[in-house]
Tab-separated table of C-alpha atoms in Angstrom:
chain	number	residue	atom	x	y	z
A	1	GLY	CA	3.139	26.376	0.742
A	2	ASN	CA	5.685	23.824	-0.364
A	3	ASN	CA	8.919	25.327	1.082
A	4	PHE	CA	11.005	22.319	0.188
A	5	ILE	CA	14.254	21.876	-1.558
A	6	ARG	CA	14.418	19.170	-4.250
A	7	LYS	CA	17.510	17.345	-5.441
A	8	ASN	CA	17.979	14.614	-8.026
A	9	PHE	CA	20.382	11.758	-7.489
A	10	SER	CA	21.213	8.410	-8.881
A	11	LEU	CA	23.055	5.832	-6.896
A	12	GLN	CA	24.384	4.122	-9.936
A	13	THR	CA	24.822	4.734	-13.596
A	14	ALA	CA	21.853	5.171	-15.944
A	15	MET	CA	23.140	2.500	-18.240
A	16	THR	CA	22.971	-0.028	-15.391
A	17	PHE	CA	19.487	1.178	-14.518
A	18	ASP	CA	18.518	0.764	-18.147
A	19	ASN	CA	19.762	-2.816	-18.175
A	20	LEU	CA	17.773	-3.589	-14.988
A	21	VAL	CA	14.467	-2.733	-16.721
A	22	ARG	CA	15.335	-4.949	-19.655
A	23	THR	CA	16.348	-7.900	-17.491
A	24	SER	CA	13.620	-7.627	-14.910
A	25	SER	CA	10.937	-8.444	-17.474
A	26	SER	CA	12.807	-10.930	-19.537
A	27	PRO	CA	12.117	-14.738	-19.357
A	28	SER	CA	15.596	-15.492	-17.975
A	29	SER	CA	14.978	-13.467	-14.834
A	30	SER	CA	11.570	-14.891	-13.994
A	31	THR	CA	10.289	-18.348	-13.005
A	32	CYS	CA	7.375	-17.707	-15.299
A	33	THR	CA	8.283	-18.849	-18.850
A	34	ARG	CA	6.257	-18.757	-22.032
A	35	SER	CA	5.459	-22.495	-21.707
A	36	SER	CA	3.993	-21.891	-18.187
A	37	LEU	CA	1.542	-19.425	-19.488
A	38	SER	CA	-0.499	-22.274	-21.013
A	39	SER	CA	-1.276	-23.646	-17.523
A	40	LEU	CA	-2.463	-20.224	-16.339
A	41	PRO	CA	-6.154	-20.387	-15.207
A	42	SER	CA	-8.587	-18.779	-17.626
A	43	PRO	CA	-9.756	-15.352	-16.298
A	44	PRO	CA	-12.787	-15.345	-14.116
A	45	ASP	CA	-16.199	-13.872	-14.961
A	46	ARG	CA	-16.274	-10.146	-14.655
A	47	ILE	CA	-18.354	-8.474	-12.120
A	48	VAL	CA	-18.164	-5.215	-13.961
A	49	THR	CA	-18.620	-4.857	-17.627
A	50	ARG	CA	-15.307	-3.302	-19.073
A	51	ASN	CA	-16.785	-0.237	-20.751
A	52	LYS	CA	-13.940	1.839	-22.145
A	53	PRO	CA	-14.122	5.665	-21.767
A	54	LYS	CA	-16.214	7.511	-24.228
A	55	GLN	CA	-13.242	8.977	-26.096
A	56	MET	CA	-11.832	5.567	-26.603
A	57	LYS	CA	-14.990	4.347	-28.209
A	58	GLU	CA	-15.057	7.288	-30.533
A	59	GLU	CA	-11.492	6.702	-31.602
A	60	SER	CA	-12.243	3.055	-32.304
A	61	PHE	CA	-15.353	4.004	-34.447
A	62	SER	CA	-13.400	6.571	-36.364
A	63	LYS	CA	-10.603	4.101	-37.099
A	64	ASN	CA	-13.214	1.642	-38.453
A	65	ILE	CA	-14.711	4.185	-40.746
A	66	LEU	CA	-11.295	5.153	-42.085
A	67	PHE	CA	-10.340	1.607	-42.785
A	68	ILE	CA	-13.560	1.054	-44.818
A	69	SER	CA	-13.133	4.190	-46.692
A	70	VAL	CA	-9.665	3.296	-47.701
A	71	GLY	CA	-10.765	-0.101	-48.850
A	72	VAL	CA	-13.521	1.307	-51.106
A	73	VAL	CA	-11.531	3.898	-52.851
A	74	ALA	CA	-8.173	2.040	-52.943
A	75	ILE	CA	-8.389	1.569	-56.711
A	76	LEU	CA	-8.255	5.383	-57.284
A	77	TYR	CA	-4.788	6.838	-57.514
A	78	VAL	CA	-5.551	9.964	-55.530
A	79	ALA	CA	-6.964	8.026	-52.636
A	80	TRP	CA	-4.069	5.576	-52.729
A	81	SER	CA	-1.769	8.674	-52.507
A	82	SER	CA	-3.607	10.087	-49.460
A	83	TRP	CA	-3.507	6.795	-47.846
A	84	ALA	CA	0.240	6.497	-48.400
A	85	ILE	CA	0.823	9.941	-46.946
A	86	TRP	CA	-1.109	9.098	-43.882
A	87	MET	CA	0.842	5.742	-43.486
A	88	LEU	CA	4.072	7.702	-43.747
A	89	SER	CA	2.919	10.180	-41.088
A	90	SER	CA	2.148	7.344	-38.754
A	91	ALA	CA	5.531	5.876	-39.263
A	92	GLU	CA	7.185	9.105	-38.326
A	93	ASN	CA	5.266	9.206	-35.101
A	94	ALA	CA	6.005	5.594	-34.184
A	95	HIS	CA	9.324	6.448	-32.675
A	96	LYS	CA	7.743	8.991	-30.346
A	97	LEU	CA	6.253	6.282	-28.212
A	98	TRP	CA	7.347	6.338	-24.547
A	99	PRO	CA	10.678	4.299	-24.445
A	100	ILE	CA	10.522	0.974	-22.644
A	101	SER	CA	13.924	1.302	-21.184
A	102	ILE	CA	15.219	3.565	-18.409
A	103	GLY	CA	17.257	6.317	-20.016
A	104	LYS	CA	19.370	8.908	-18.276
A	105	ILE	CA	17.462	11.277	-16.136
A	106	PRO	CA	18.442	14.917	-16.764
A	107	LYS	CA	20.442	16.180	-13.840
A	108	ASN	CA	19.031	19.006	-11.762
A	109	THR	CA	21.939	20.795	-10.332
A	110	ASN	CA	19.905	23.807	-9.150
A	111	THR	CA	18.261	23.983	-5.774
A	112	ILE	CA	14.592	24.841	-6.236
A	113	HIS	CA	12.707	26.636	-3.544
A	114	LEU	CA	9.107	25.809	-4.501
A	115	LYS	CA	7.396	28.388	-2.333
A	116	LYS	CA	9.733	31.265	-3.264
A	117	GLU	CA	9.559	30.456	-7.031
A	118	GLY	CA	6.024	29.341	-7.251
A	119	LEU	CA	6.854	26.137	-8.884
A	120	SER	CA	4.990	22.821	-8.861
A	121	LEU	CA	5.552	19.489	-10.489
A	122	ASN	CA	2.199	19.704	-12.203
A	123	GLU	CA	-0.203	22.133	-13.832
A	124	THR	CA	-2.432	23.823	-11.310
A	125	SER	CA	-6.047	24.878	-11.441
A	126	THR	CA	-6.773	28.603	-11.756
A	127	ASN	CA	-9.304	28.320	-8.916
A	128	TYR	CA	-7.523	26.329	-6.257
A	129	GLU	CA	-3.975	25.064	-5.841
A	130	PHE	CA	-4.884	21.623	-7.090
A	131	GLN	CA	-3.045	19.792	-9.956
A	132	THR	CA	-5.082	18.621	-13.009
A	133	ILE	CA	-2.498	16.629	-15.061
A	134	SER	CA	0.905	14.973	-14.748
A	135	ASN	CA	2.606	17.194	-17.250
A	136	LEU	CA	6.105	15.734	-16.589
A	137	ALA	CA	4.798	12.338	-17.596
A	138	PRO	CA	4.903	10.964	-21.157
A	139	VAL	CA	2.048	11.358	-23.695
A	140	CYS	CA	-0.421	8.407	-23.400
A	141	ASN	CA	0.339	6.834	-26.701
A	142	PRO	CA	-1.049	3.283	-27.446
A	143	LEU	CA	0.784	0.310	-25.972
A	144	LYS	CA	1.324	-3.215	-26.905
A	145	PRO	CA	1.552	-5.888	-24.122
A	146	GLU	CA	5.301	-6.172	-24.883
A	147	ASP	CA	5.726	-2.455	-24.273
A	148	ILE	CA	4.633	-2.819	-20.596
A	149	HIS	CA	7.230	-2.520	-17.792
A	150	TYR	CA	7.125	-1.528	-14.218
A	151	THR	CA	8.889	0.695	-11.680
A	152	LEU	CA	8.241	0.409	-7.947
A	153	VAL	CA	7.678	3.962	-6.597
A	154	THR	CA	7.721	4.951	-2.913
A	155	GLN	CA	8.600	7.761	-0.586
A	156	VAL	CA	10.346	7.780	2.783
A	157	SER	CA	11.606	9.785	5.762
A	158	THR	CA	14.958	9.362	7.266
A	159	GLU	CA	13.695	7.280	10.118
A	160	ARG	CA	12.347	4.559	7.825
A	161	LEU	CA	15.327	4.512	5.343
A	162	TRP	CA	16.317	1.001	6.584
A	163	MET	CA	13.126	-0.362	4.926
A	164	VAL	CA	14.393	0.429	1.375
A	165	PRO	CA	16.578	-2.745	1.141
A	166	GLN	CA	13.548	-4.845	2.281
A	167	HIS	CA	11.825	-3.672	-0.812
A	168	CYS	CA	14.982	-4.367	-2.982
A	169	LYS	CA	14.928	-7.968	-1.710
A	170	ARG	CA	11.159	-8.465	-2.748
A	171	TRP	CA	11.182	-6.444	-6.079
A	172	LYS	CA	13.962	-7.200	-8.531
A	173	GLY	CA	12.941	-4.437	-10.900
A	174	PRO	CA	13.754	-0.604	-10.868
A	175	ILE	CA	12.782	1.385	-7.820
A	176	SER	CA	12.256	5.146	-7.567
A	177	VAL	CA	12.464	6.659	-4.128
A	178	ALA	CA	11.930	10.142	-2.885
A	179	VAL	CA	13.454	10.832	0.480
A	180	PHE	CA	12.583	13.624	3.087
A	181	THR	CA	15.796	14.279	4.702
A	182	SER	CA	18.408	16.756	5.927
A	183	GLU	CA	21.205	14.140	5.323
A	184	SER	CA	23.623	14.128	2.542
A	185	ILE	CA	23.364	11.870	-0.521
A	186	GLY	CA	26.550	10.023	0.838
A	187	GLU	CA	24.827	9.294	4.167
A	188	ILE	CA	21.698	8.033	2.518
A	189	HIS	CA	23.726	5.779	0.253
A	190	LYS	CA	25.449	4.107	3.238
A	191	LYS	CA	22.089	3.348	4.904
A	192	ILE	CA	20.315	1.742	1.949
A	193	SER	CA	22.917	0.359	-0.386
A	194	ASP	CA	23.116	-3.047	1.312
A	195	GLY	CA	20.480	-5.499	-0.069
A	196	CYS	CA	19.956	-3.529	-3.315
A	197	GLU	CA	21.253	-4.556	-6.662
A	198	THR	CA	23.637	-2.385	-8.554
A	199	GLY	CA	21.730	0.297	-10.403
A	200	GLN	CA	18.366	-0.700	-8.953
A	201	LEU	CA	17.648	2.564	-7.193
A	202	ARG	CA	16.876	6.014	-8.324
A	203	ILE	CA	16.952	8.413	-5.446
A	204	GLN	CA	15.771	12.030	-5.217
A	205	THR	CA	15.493	14.233	-2.122
A	206	ILE	CA	13.311	17.027	-0.570
A	207	SER	CA	15.151	18.854	2.209
A	208	SER	CA	13.487	18.572	5.654
A	209	GLU	CA	15.251	21.841	6.850
A	210	GLY	CA	12.790	24.486	8.101
A	211	VAL	CA	9.732	22.371	7.675
A	212	GLU	CA	7.283	22.494	10.503
A	213	GLU	CA	6.507	19.465	12.525
A	214	GLY	CA	3.701	17.428	11.134
A	215	GLU	CA	3.966	18.948	7.586
A	216	TYR	CA	5.633	15.963	6.003
A	217	PRO	CA	5.409	16.699	2.247
A	218	VAL	CA	3.957	13.272	1.264
A	219	ASN	CA	2.277	14.098	-1.976
A	220	ALA	CA	5.245	16.226	-3.173
A	221	LEU	CA	7.464	13.284	-2.439
A	222	ARG	CA	5.194	10.934	-4.302
A	223	ASN	CA	5.089	13.158	-7.355
A	224	LEU	CA	8.807	13.558	-7.195
A	225	ALA	CA	9.427	9.874	-7.127
A	226	LEU	CA	6.980	9.479	-10.216
A	227	SER	CA	8.849	12.064	-12.132
A	228	ALA	CA	11.851	9.740	-12.410
A	229	VAL	CA	9.772	6.895	-13.767
A	230	GLN	CA	10.609	5.820	-17.362
A	231	THR	CA	8.561	2.616	-17.618
A	232	SER	CA	4.990	2.554	-18.846
A	233	HIS	CA	3.573	1.441	-15.452
A	234	VAL	CA	4.065	2.062	-11.827
A	235	VAL	CA	3.554	-0.027	-8.753
A	236	TYR	CA	2.945	2.506	-5.917
A	237	VAL	CA	3.376	1.548	-2.277
A	238	ASP	CA	4.189	3.518	0.814
A	239	ILE	CA	7.457	2.444	2.413
A	240	ASP	CA	5.836	0.521	5.281
A	241	PHE	CA	3.810	-1.737	2.901
A	242	TRP	CA	5.980	-4.577	1.740
A	243	GLN	CA	5.020	-6.394	-1.432
A	244	SER	CA	4.706	-10.166	-2.001
A	245	THR	CA	7.881	-11.528	-3.586
A	246	ASN	CA	6.025	-12.734	-6.679
A	247	LEU	CA	4.472	-9.401	-7.540
A	248	LEU	CA	6.737	-8.529	-10.497
A	249	GLU	CA	6.599	-12.109	-11.823
A	250	VAL	CA	2.743	-12.047	-11.937
A	251	LEU	CA	2.617	-8.541	-13.401
A	252	ASN	CA	4.959	-9.678	-16.243
A	253	LEU	CA	2.499	-12.549	-17.232
A	254	LYS	CA	1.274	-12.043	-20.866
A	255	TYR	CA	-2.349	-12.098	-19.769
A	256	VAL	CA	-1.863	-9.300	-17.192
A	257	ARG	CA	-0.019	-7.169	-19.769
A	258	GLU	CA	-2.796	-7.587	-22.296
A	259	GLU	CA	-5.290	-6.326	-19.785
A	260	LEU	CA	-3.197	-3.218	-19.070
A	261	ALA	CA	-2.550	-2.539	-22.759
A	262	ASP	CA	-6.278	-2.781	-23.467
A	263	ASP	CA	-7.186	0.134	-21.040
A	264	ASP	CA	-4.973	3.004	-19.978
A	265	LEU	CA	-7.408	3.659	-17.113
A	266	LEU	CA	-7.237	0.200	-15.570
A	267	ALA	CA	-5.804	0.419	-12.015
A	268	ILE	CA	-4.746	-2.875	-10.490
A	269	VAL	CA	-5.465	-3.019	-6.839
A	270	ILE	CA	-3.008	-4.780	-4.619
A	271	PRO	CA	-4.897	-5.988	-1.508
A	272	ALA	CA	-3.401	-4.570	1.759
A	273	PHE	CA	-2.924	-6.402	5.029
A	274	GLN	CA	-1.456	-5.564	8.322
A	275	LEU	CA	0.784	-7.618	10.610
A	276	ALA	CA	0.210	-7.520	14.316
A	277	ARG	CA	3.135	-6.206	16.363
A	278	GLN	CA	5.414	-8.819	17.647
A	279	CYS	CA	6.527	-6.679	20.529
A	280	SER	CA	4.676	-4.537	23.124
A	281	GLY	CA	4.223	-0.814	23.252
A	282	ASP	CA	6.562	1.451	21.398
A	283	ASP	CA	9.552	-0.851	21.455
A	284	ILE	CA	11.784	-0.077	18.561
A	285	SER	CA	14.725	-2.117	19.587
A	286	ASN	CA	16.696	-4.140	17.020
A	287	GLU	CA	15.370	-7.310	18.569
A	288	CYS	CA	11.803	-6.207	18.082
A	289	GLU	CA	12.481	-4.997	14.638
A	290	GLN	CA	13.978	-8.351	13.680
A	291	LYS	CA	10.887	-10.173	15.107
A	292	ASN	CA	8.582	-8.144	12.975
A	293	ILE	CA	10.769	-8.591	9.861
A	294	ASP	CA	10.833	-12.404	10.230
A	295	LYS	CA	7.003	-12.535	10.495
A	296	MET	CA	6.404	-10.318	7.315
A	297	PRO	CA	4.983	-12.815	4.866
A	298	LYS	CA	6.343	-13.381	1.272
A	299	ASN	CA	3.516	-15.256	-0.328
A	300	LYS	CA	-0.219	-15.992	-0.121
A	301	LEU	CA	0.139	-19.031	1.924
A	302	GLU	CA	1.974	-17.298	4.569
A	303	VAL	CA	-0.701	-14.465	4.686
A	304	SER	CA	-3.512	-17.101	5.037
A	305	THR	CA	-1.624	-18.730	7.934
A	306	LEU	CA	-1.185	-15.432	9.734
A	307	VAL	CA	-4.877	-14.389	9.215
A	308	LYS	CA	-5.980	-17.741	10.592
A	309	SER	CA	-3.910	-17.338	13.679
A	310	HIS	CA	-5.046	-13.780	14.122
A	311	GLU	CA	-1.593	-12.408	13.613
A	312	ALA	CA	-2.643	-10.486	10.450
A	313	SER	CA	-5.753	-8.864	9.135
A	314	PRO	CA	-7.002	-6.627	6.237
A	315	PHE	CA	-5.814	-3.089	6.550
A	316	ASP	CA	-7.027	-0.959	8.496
A	317	PRO	CA	-9.794	-1.949	10.951
A	318	THR	CA	-9.784	1.551	12.499
A	319	ASN	CA	-10.511	3.133	9.024
A	320	ARG	CA	-12.736	0.600	7.204
A	321	GLY	CA	-13.410	3.042	4.405
A	322	GLY	CA	-9.764	3.015	3.517
A	323	HIS	CA	-9.505	-0.432	2.091
A	324	GLY	CA	-13.150	-1.618	2.585
A	325	SER	CA	-13.960	-1.601	-1.120
A	326	THR	CA	-11.357	-4.311	-1.755
A	327	GLU	CA	-13.107	-7.622	-1.666
A	328	TYR	CA	-10.748	-9.636	0.643
A	329	GLY	CA	-13.057	-12.685	0.767
A	330	HIS	CA	-12.880	-13.044	-2.851
A	331	TRP	CA	-9.143	-12.528	-2.964
A	332	PHE	CA	-8.584	-15.572	-0.886
A	333	LYS	CA	-10.473	-17.603	-3.606
A	334	GLN	CA	-8.724	-15.876	-6.595
A	335	ARG	CA	-6.128	-17.909	-8.499
A	336	ARG	CA	-2.885	-16.498	-9.637
A	337	ALA	CA	-3.172	-13.501	-11.984
A	338	GLN	CA	-6.979	-13.562	-11.988
A	339	PHE	CA	-8.643	-10.142	-12.107
A	340	HIS	CA	-11.652	-9.378	-9.940
A	341	ASP	CA	-13.237	-6.054	-10.837
A	342	ILE	CA	-14.414	-3.936	-7.899
A	343	PRO	CA	-18.160	-3.183	-8.699
A	344	CYS	CA	-18.487	-0.029	-6.688
A	345	ILE	CA	-16.807	2.041	-4.148
A	346	ARG	CA	-18.040	1.850	-0.451
A	347	SER	CA	-16.431	5.031	0.758
A	348	ASN	CA	-14.754	8.099	-0.592
A	349	ARG	CA	-11.920	7.232	1.843
A	350	TYR	CA	-10.994	4.398	-0.324
A	351	GLU	CA	-7.136	4.399	-0.952
A	352	PRO	CA	-5.759	1.169	-2.197
A	353	TYR	CA	-2.135	0.496	-3.387
A	354	MET	CA	-2.204	0.058	-7.079
A	355	VAL	CA	-0.457	-0.605	-10.367
A	356	PHE	CA	-1.286	2.019	-13.004
A	357	ARG	CA	-0.021	3.496	-16.178
A	358	TYR	CA	2.141	6.565	-15.716
A	359	CYS	CA	1.291	9.039	-18.497
A	360	GLN	CA	-0.284	12.469	-18.751
A	361	LYS	CA	-3.740	11.048	-18.101
A	362	PHE	CA	-2.779	10.057	-14.578
A	363	PRO	CA	-4.057	12.478	-11.978
A	364	PRO	CA	-1.179	13.596	-9.809
A	365	PHE	CA	-1.130	13.484	-6.092
A	366	GLN	CA	-2.323	16.868	-4.728
A	367	GLU	CA	0.561	18.633	-3.139
A	368	SER	CA	-1.507	20.938	-1.034
A	369	PHE	CA	-2.092	17.976	1.211
A	370	THR	CA	0.866	17.626	3.667
A	371	GLY	CA	1.243	15.636	6.865
A	372	TYR	CA	-1.384	12.999	7.707
A	373	GLY	CA	-4.908	12.769	6.274
A	374	LYS	CA	-6.727	12.828	2.924
A	375	ASN	CA	-3.606	12.837	0.883
A	376	LYS	CA	-4.130	9.525	-0.913
A	377	MET	CA	-7.869	9.249	-0.833
A	378	SER	CA	-8.183	12.565	-2.764
A	379	GLN	CA	-6.023	11.158	-5.524
A	380	ILE	CA	-8.285	7.901	-5.865
A	381	MET	CA	-11.308	10.317	-6.017
A	382	HIS	CA	-9.656	12.085	-8.844
A	383	MET	CA	-8.925	8.848	-10.659
A	384	ARG	CA	-12.547	7.737	-10.300
A	385	ARG	CA	-13.768	11.090	-11.627
A	386	THR	CA	-11.641	10.672	-14.745
A	387	GLY	CA	-12.815	7.144	-15.619
A	388	TYR	CA	-10.498	4.681	-13.925
A	389	ILE	CA	-11.694	1.181	-13.068
A	390	PHE	CA	-10.343	-0.859	-10.221
A	391	SER	CA	-9.572	-4.573	-10.412
A	392	GLN	CA	-7.844	-6.523	-7.740
A	393	LEU	CA	-5.370	-9.166	-8.756
A	394	GLY	CA	-5.076	-12.651	-7.415
A	395	ASP	CA	-2.158	-14.098	-5.406
A	396	VAL	CA	-0.338	-10.711	-4.765
A	397	PHE	CA	-0.582	-8.382	-1.855
A	398	VAL	CA	1.203	-5.787	0.346
A	399	MET	CA	1.655	-6.184	3.998
A	400	HIS	CA	1.899	-3.256	6.539
A	401	TYR	CA	4.981	-3.409	8.693
A	402	PRO	CA	3.983	-2.528	12.370
A	403	HIS	CA	5.584	0.597	13.609
A	404	PRO	CA	4.861	3.334	16.084
A	405	SER	CA	2.828	6.243	14.851
A	406	SER	CA	4.627	8.954	12.830
A	407	THR	CA	4.991	12.495	13.946
A	408	SER	CA	2.495	13.584	11.257
A	409	ARG	CA	-0.126	11.116	12.587
A	410	LYS	CA	0.380	12.382	16.097
A	411	VAL	CA	0.060	16.066	15.147
A	412	TRP	CA	-3.039	15.194	13.178
A	413	GLY	CA	-4.647	13.375	16.059
A	414	GLN	CA	-4.055	16.181	18.596
A	415	LYS	CA	-7.235	17.188	20.524
A	416	ALA	CA	-8.484	20.713	20.738
A	417	LYS	CA	-7.668	22.946	23.583
A	418	LYS	CA	-9.872	25.528	25.333
A	419	LYS	CA	-8.855	29.202	25.006
A	420	GLY	CA	-10.007	32.533	26.052
A	421	SER	CA	-12.109	33.536	29.065
A	422	ASN	CA	-15.098	31.703	27.806
A	423	LYS	CA	-13.099	28.527	27.390
A	424	LYS	CA	-14.149	28.007	23.816
A	425	VAL	CA	-12.697	25.024	22.197
A	426	ASP	CA	-10.170	25.985	19.427
A	427	ARG	CA	-10.585	23.424	16.582
A	428	VAL	CA	-9.735	25.833	13.765
A	429	SER	CA	-6.014	25.694	14.499
A	430	LEU	CA	-5.877	21.784	14.573
A	431	LYS	CA	-4.054	20.100	11.757
A	432	ARG	CA	-7.060	17.704	11.284
A	433	SER	CA	-9.460	20.605	10.809
A	434	GLN	CA	-7.213	22.372	8.318
A	435	VAL	CA	-6.890	19.136	6.251
A	436	ASP	CA	-10.581	18.743	6.253
A	437	ARG	CA	-11.212	22.337	5.080
A	438	LEU	CA	-8.705	21.731	2.273
A	439	PHE	CA	-10.569	18.497	1.364
A	440	VAL	CA	-13.862	20.419	1.065
A	441	GLN	CA	-12.246	22.764	-1.303
A	442	PHE	CA	-10.753	19.791	-3.307
A	443	LYS	CA	-14.219	18.126	-3.587
A	444	ARG	CA	-15.665	21.448	-4.949
A	445	TRP	CA	-12.801	21.751	-7.461
A	446	LEU	CA	-13.121	18.249	-8.557
A	447	LYS	CA	-16.824	18.614	-9.279
A	448	SER	CA	-16.506	21.996	-11.008
A	449	ASP	CA	-13.184	21.679	-12.899
A	450	VAL	CA	-12.777	17.931	-13.860
A	451	PRO	CA	-15.306	16.426	-16.380
A	452	ASP	CA	-17.233	13.465	-15.051
A	453	MET	CA	-16.135	10.276	-16.879
A	454	GLU	CA	-16.808	7.994	-13.871
A	455	ARG	CA	-17.109	4.370	-14.586
A	456	VAL	CA	-17.085	2.876	-11.044
A	457	HIS	CA	-19.569	4.638	-8.877
A	458	LEU	CA	-20.174	4.828	-5.096
A	459	CYS	CA	-22.247	1.907	-3.855
A	460	ASP	CA	-25.897	2.498	-2.995
A	461	ASP	CA	-25.110	1.882	0.616
A	462	ALA	CA	-21.797	3.800	0.648
A	463	ALA	CA	-20.739	5.406	3.921
A	464	ASP	CA	-21.511	9.075	4.477
A	465	ASP	CA	-17.963	10.261	5.013
A	466	ASP	CA	-18.881	13.943	5.142
A	467	LYS	CA	-20.312	13.596	8.501
A	468	LEU	CA	-16.804	12.826	9.874
A	469	LEU	CA	-15.327	16.093	8.594
A	470	ARG	CA	-14.253	18.667	11.103
A	471	VAL	CA	-14.881	21.936	9.388
């Protein structure tokens, strides 16, 4: 169960946060101006034909029929009146589109005990405790390219709070962070205020008091951070993955916005790399930390240099299924803002970091998954099932900061112990086995409860991930 306490908090005024969204996407705050768009390379040939979801096609067909009918009977007064009424109705609905700017988030002054009150951020299935829709998100109304804006979303434990300012330096737009902590808001503020612009952060917390070791509520934190988003799109990264400094600039290009406005179910994949540790062992000294920070690349050229010197590599060689569907070889050849559609998925373990539209169509992170394992890949499987396509973007990336293994990872990796007179190995009580059993339930729910709208399928030679399950 999710026995966590949630609190909402804003470091600065909502008005300042609102101004940040407006300025972060304006020409004056970016080196990419309207005139520079003319020199942008033409988009590459697509590997995957962009077939829109079935319901989108039906809507387009219906609109065409309506347009023709109105034109044919336009000379008739009754038909003209009906058309006028329809137009007035559309005008009334126009103001209901999800607002571009960041408005004031309603304060939640009550302490919510999720387990006690049986609450969740999302609607749950009647069969299992899995979420079907993001019902706190806005309705998925049509968007124009100029309607598209971005919020960086992440989650963090107290131990890694120091990384938040690093994101502030690389991303000059709004950031929504959910923190797992027993500390006060004032203490959090002192730790992360340096390096962040006034009003840039939206902070919410889940209390760590009384939570068992290894049960880090990663997906509850992700959903909580998403709930504060009031832009059309989200850039999701875990706190230890630092984005390239040009990410917001590239996303704000007109061509990129046009692609996102054309398909609500387009997920932009941000290729992930990992930096080799600059120190030995579990050294977490300030000197070691600074060595790692100094090596973290800011642009593609620096990534290429690190890869050639074997100081960086695609993430994660110990879990090739995790990012193996991202075509890294092609990424190095991609020009700025070029899309490269991923033709098929090589493993159900695929879990890239992405840019996506945040509205009710977006499948929420499954909060039943806590600690380490299956928490992000299950969400990507849900996205695939509901018709998302995945396209990696040229010239942008995220780089993993090298750090010692988390407590959750260590608990998940514990080995089974023998018990009883017959010395039988006890695997049932292991965290990894518990996660895998939950994952099996999730797969059954996904197949039975979620309609199959898949547009990107598993590759013919996809890995057989089920043989790795410990159930």
